[in-house]
């Protein structure tokens, strides 16, 4: 326990000091991406890992956050306000989709979220087909540093929420709902409101990550953040690292980006294939991901020491 | 005005027949196995490529290709079931649905990437001699190949219905869907039944894919869109209800086409979403389900 | 309609159908505060369905449920638990990937008179676990427990919600004779603490020794009510409960 606290503090300190230590922007850029993906995966994990509800349309919330933030920001709205508006839009969407579909058992929630994401993507592609460029006045002042610290703040906030889920009444209630919603109800946990609140938190942070993406990227198609690949990456990262664990999505994000950069050098399409296969294997054969593997190793070595 | 409306409705009906057929396989698999294969659209995409392939290699008519697309996807489905989905069959229901969704999601990415590697990312089309032919019916223009595709969709559905109600095997599938334990006790090899049902659902996707290729281009990216249509249709029709699913497909096709005409094409997809959310909140058992 | 004391729970004209099958058919009965009521009936007679209607896991087609005088017919199950109705399941349902301690802890955090402070709730949950001989298993995942342990865990979990009314669905099924007598002693202790019990049980000896009163269902309808010894000797009860053949064997 104490060792864990020390390790986390050290890593946090290193991340805070990194811009001063790393001379080259591409290192900082890489870590920025790891933080962004880590935050997005962690936001999926809040509901998918801790709450057991499979959201297949996470990109919708990421995309909506980015769309609203980008549009407002480029229309002279101050960035903090634009970020808040983007986050609020994603959260509101979460309530609208979550309220009907989380009431039902079975696959309705997964279907509902997938449908919403695709329809938003197609509609955005139809209605706003242009590339969104940062105007030259914005480009002149562009620096990676504030984006980096925003990402660090975001990942810390969403990970704090994940940590809170492991040691709060609400977190225990949510775990009970994940395990068996009927039993949870029978011991006093209102299953629906727990799922809905977890979903709202999840879409809130996904929207924020989308806003950060809009603030970060110089030029992209507005439909791009709605692409289902964002959902897939969030799922892959979460499952690789360990769904329903606090550190899994962060470990998974680091690993994912390392692997992607290595693979993408030579095998542009193949890396998607490999990720797809890895994902299916993890779900089928090793649902606990890295963190579970690590824990299993740790307890085994503890036993052998005794 | 009204004849344009009618024209749009007819066109929607023709597209809707494909939506229905595209969704029936998904509905069958869900009804029997309680698994949701969200890679179903990718199976439709593969069915489309079978037809594109046969056409480019040997000029095989796409309607004839159904005879290859169905069996080919039956085999693909059988392999996928044995390799992946079989492992979930004895999970607790909620757990089974959840894991089948996750696996299907990964599988969709795998199949799409494989299609890009094999056939490249761009669109392929089948161009038989009758591709552009139409006939007029009381002032309404009907594309010949789409009309034939609709008739064949009906035929495929009728065939499925006869198979499920009139054959021993079909009866065994229905019995297993209703109560696995009772079916197993009465000597039905439920393991094989699950395999066949899954493969049959895939075969229906293969047939749907071949029919899609008659009038639409095929590309690796179309899978997700077809999965989406199929899911919306399955929810509208009632999960696991095969006839409801088919009618819901026609309904969605007409609704999309009319709203595209009345509201503008940009928002035609939104109509599917709105319908979907309304049905989910007010009638989650589906529009066309009893009770 | 029943013995002494105020009525804690009243079911009035309750019905529930599944498709064409009437699982519970216009059933009325009351549970008196402080008693142990046996709910009897042959397989498929609707006992578990009655529990589901009382606990709120299923909505009633018609009729009302009143608890402490309050109409709870439309309330969700979690609300009923917080009011003071707790239950166990016929097929034990632990929260499989949570530890035994956490299974009890959730109920302690959410049930009636809940402790909102995590530490207090955890201490109280540990006490409950030791009361049920599960201290050693506190950090074991619930799915790794034996059937007898899971059954005890489930009762501990229900008690953690501090119920006034506890519904036990075949709590003795699958237990050995020693485990059964330990469980019966446990139930009496629970009653002594002022908790009212309704118990579904096929074990006739247990019912005789434990229950103050029994009601008997057949095809979802009430066919008998009274003291266990008296009711169990009525010929119409023996007939539905054991079948004609066994009646002959019994005599
Ligand atoms: N969720 C359900 N859906 C459909 N039918 C049900 C459902 N629950 C119970 N039934 C049916 O209702 C009838 C009563 O079932 P119930 O479980 O209440 O009986 P029981 O008295 O508890 O039986 P047992 O002693 O076997 O536990 C049975 O015929 C059963 O098959
Ligand atoms: Mg029962």
mmCIF file of C-alpha atoms in Angstrom, chain A residues 44 48 51-54 56 93 96-97 100-101 104-108 110-116 118-123 126-127 178 180 228-229 231-233 235 239 269-270 272-273 275-280 283-284 287, chain B residues 30 36 38 83-85 87-88 92 94 97-99 101-103 105-107 109-111 113-114 116-117 224-225 227-229 231-232 234-235 238-239 265-274 276-277 280-281 284-286:
data_model
loop_
_atom_site.group_PDB
_atom_site.id
_atom_site.type_symbol
_atom_site.label_atom_id
_atom_site.label_comp_id
_atom_site.label_asym_id
_atom_site.label_seq_id
_atom_site.Cartn_x
_atom_site.Cartn_y
_atom_site.Cartn_z
ATOM 1 C CA UNK A 44 -15.021 4.325 -20.456
ATOM 2 C CA UNK A 48 -17.806 -0.249 -18.477
ATOM 3 C CA UNK A 51 -20.392 -0.599 -13.674
ATOM 4 C CA UNK A 52 -20.295 -3.499 -16.141
ATOM 5 C CA UNK A 53 -22.343 -1.657 -18.787
ATOM 6 C CA UNK A 54 -20.852 -1.952 -22.278
ATOM 7 C CA UNK A 56 -20.197 0.840 -27.727
ATOM 8 C CA UNK A 93 -26.426 13.406 -24.391
ATOM 9 C CA UNK A 96 -30.875 11.373 -23.021
ATOM 10 C CA UNK A 97 -29.466 8.049 -24.199
ATOM 11 C CA UNK A 100 -34.309 4.887 -21.669
ATOM 12 C CA UNK A 101 -31.666 2.275 -22.475
ATOM 13 C CA UNK A 104 -33.814 -2.244 -19.875
ATOM 14 C CA UNK A 105 -31.990 -5.506 -19.448
ATOM 15 C CA UNK A 106 -30.090 -7.234 -22.168
ATOM 16 C CA UNK A 107 -28.232 -5.587 -24.990
ATOM 17 C CA UNK A 108 -30.269 -2.390 -25.276
ATOM 18 C CA UNK A 110 -24.871 -1.383 -26.079
ATOM 19 C CA UNK A 111 -27.148 -1.116 -29.109
ATOM 20 C CA UNK A 112 -28.393 2.327 -28.128
ATOM 21 C CA UNK A 113 -24.945 3.793 -27.649
ATOM 22 C CA UNK A 114 -23.597 2.248 -30.854
ATOM 23 C CA UNK A 115 -26.556 3.598 -32.813
ATOM 24 C CA UNK A 116 -26.225 7.074 -31.393
ATOM 25 C CA UNK A 118 -22.886 6.120 -35.765
ATOM 26 C CA UNK A 119 -25.810 8.370 -36.459
ATOM 27 C CA UNK A 120 -24.034 11.389 -35.008
ATOM 28 C CA UNK A 121 -20.979 10.546 -37.095
ATOM 29 C CA UNK A 122 -22.913 10.197 -40.327
ATOM 30 C CA UNK A 123 -24.949 13.311 -39.663
ATOM 31 C CA UNK A 126 -23.203 15.055 -44.040
ATOM 32 C CA UNK A 127 -23.835 18.414 -42.426
ATOM 33 C CA UNK A 178 -22.350 -4.868 -11.995
ATOM 34 C CA UNK A 180 -26.107 -8.819 -10.194
ATOM 35 C CA UNK A 228 -15.854 4.261 -33.912
ATOM 36 C CA UNK A 229 -12.111 3.667 -33.759
ATOM 37 C CA UNK A 231 -14.498 3.649 -28.956
ATOM 38 C CA UNK A 232 -12.515 0.641 -29.973
ATOM 39 C CA UNK A 233 -9.238 2.119 -28.746
ATOM 40 C CA UNK A 235 -12.105 -0.560 -25.016
ATOM 41 C CA UNK A 239 -9.215 -4.420 -21.368
ATOM 42 C CA UNK A 269 -3.158 -1.727 -41.671
ATOM 43 C CA UNK A 270 -1.766 -4.699 -39.875
ATOM 44 C CA UNK A 272 -5.461 -2.716 -36.535
ATOM 45 C CA UNK A 273 -5.659 -6.409 -37.261
ATOM 46 C CA UNK A 275 -5.164 -4.978 -32.026
ATOM 47 C CA UNK A 276 -8.433 -6.634 -32.989
ATOM 48 C CA UNK A 277 -7.023 -10.086 -32.369
ATOM 49 C CA UNK A 278 -5.374 -9.027 -29.106
ATOM 50 C CA UNK A 279 -8.654 -7.535 -27.912
ATOM 51 C CA UNK A 280 -10.670 -10.681 -28.636
ATOM 52 C CA UNK A 283 -11.758 -10.711 -23.546
ATOM 53 C CA UNK A 284 -11.965 -14.468 -24.092
ATOM 54 C CA UNK A 287 -10.443 -10.746 -18.921
ATOM 55 C CA UNK B 30 -30.191 -13.552 -30.618
ATOM 56 C CA UNK B 36 -25.670 -10.324 -30.025
ATOM 57 C CA UNK B 38 -22.285 -6.905 -33.561
ATOM 58 C CA UNK B 83 -13.509 -20.572 -32.435
ATOM 59 C CA UNK B 84 -15.076 -17.760 -30.420
ATOM 60 C CA UNK B 85 -18.733 -17.676 -29.504
ATOM 61 C CA UNK B 87 -16.960 -20.414 -25.321
ATOM 62 C CA UNK B 88 -19.739 -18.174 -24.046
ATOM 63 C CA UNK B 92 -25.158 -16.578 -17.265
ATOM 64 C CA UNK B 94 -26.425 -11.048 -18.925
ATOM 65 C CA UNK B 97 -24.831 -11.002 -23.945
ATOM 66 C CA UNK B 98 -22.136 -8.666 -22.700
ATOM 67 C CA UNK B 99 -19.233 -10.861 -23.750
ATOM 68 C CA UNK B 101 -21.030 -7.953 -27.778
ATOM 69 C CA UNK B 102 -17.410 -7.379 -26.824
ATOM 70 C CA UNK B 103 -16.179 -10.226 -28.993
ATOM 71 C CA UNK B 105 -16.914 -5.639 -31.569
ATOM 72 C CA UNK B 106 -13.331 -6.906 -31.837
ATOM 73 C CA UNK B 107 -14.324 -9.273 -34.616
ATOM 74 C CA UNK B 109 -12.490 -4.622 -36.571
ATOM 75 C CA UNK B 110 -10.670 -7.804 -37.558
ATOM 76 C CA UNK B 111 -12.984 -8.568 -40.483
ATOM 77 C CA UNK B 113 -9.133 -4.884 -41.651
ATOM 78 C CA UNK B 114 -8.891 -8.245 -43.367
ATOM 79 C CA UNK B 116 -8.999 -3.883 -46.552
ATOM 80 C CA UNK B 117 -5.897 -6.064 -46.779
ATOM 81 C CA UNK B 224 -20.745 -1.037 -39.390
ATOM 82 C CA UNK B 225 -23.550 0.751 -41.178
ATOM 83 C CA UNK B 227 -24.826 -3.652 -38.251
ATOM 84 C CA UNK B 228 -26.387 -0.400 -37.195
ATOM 85 C CA UNK B 229 -29.403 -0.778 -39.477
ATOM 86 C CA UNK B 231 -29.689 -3.385 -34.677
ATOM 87 C CA UNK B 232 -32.228 -0.616 -35.098
ATOM 88 C CA UNK B 234 -34.152 -5.710 -34.471
ATOM 89 C CA UNK B 235 -35.121 -3.332 -31.670
ATOM 90 C CA UNK B 238 -38.714 -6.889 -31.055
ATOM 91 C CA UNK B 239 -35.579 -8.815 -30.098
ATOM 92 C CA UNK B 265 -30.954 13.918 -46.925
ATOM 93 C CA UNK B 266 -28.622 15.229 -44.234
ATOM 94 C CA UNK B 267 -31.021 14.156 -41.506
ATOM 95 C CA UNK B 268 -32.358 10.860 -42.807
ATOM 96 C CA UNK B 269 -30.176 8.889 -40.397
ATOM 97 C CA UNK B 270 -31.466 10.918 -37.487
ATOM 98 C CA UNK B 271 -34.933 9.534 -38.144
ATOM 99 C CA UNK B 272 -33.697 6.020 -37.437
ATOM 100 C CA UNK B 273 -32.228 7.249 -34.163
ATOM 101 C CA UNK B 274 -35.366 9.092 -33.156
ATOM 102 C CA UNK B 276 -35.148 3.896 -32.036
ATOM 103 C CA UNK B 277 -35.166 6.074 -28.919
ATOM 104 C CA UNK B 280 -36.894 2.111 -26.541
ATOM 105 C CA UNK B 281 -38.652 4.435 -24.108
ATOM 106 C CA UNK B 284 -39.088 -1.745 -25.566
ATOM 107 C CA UNK B 285 -40.598 -5.074 -26.599
ATOM 108 C CA UNK B 286 -40.660 -3.710 -30.174
#
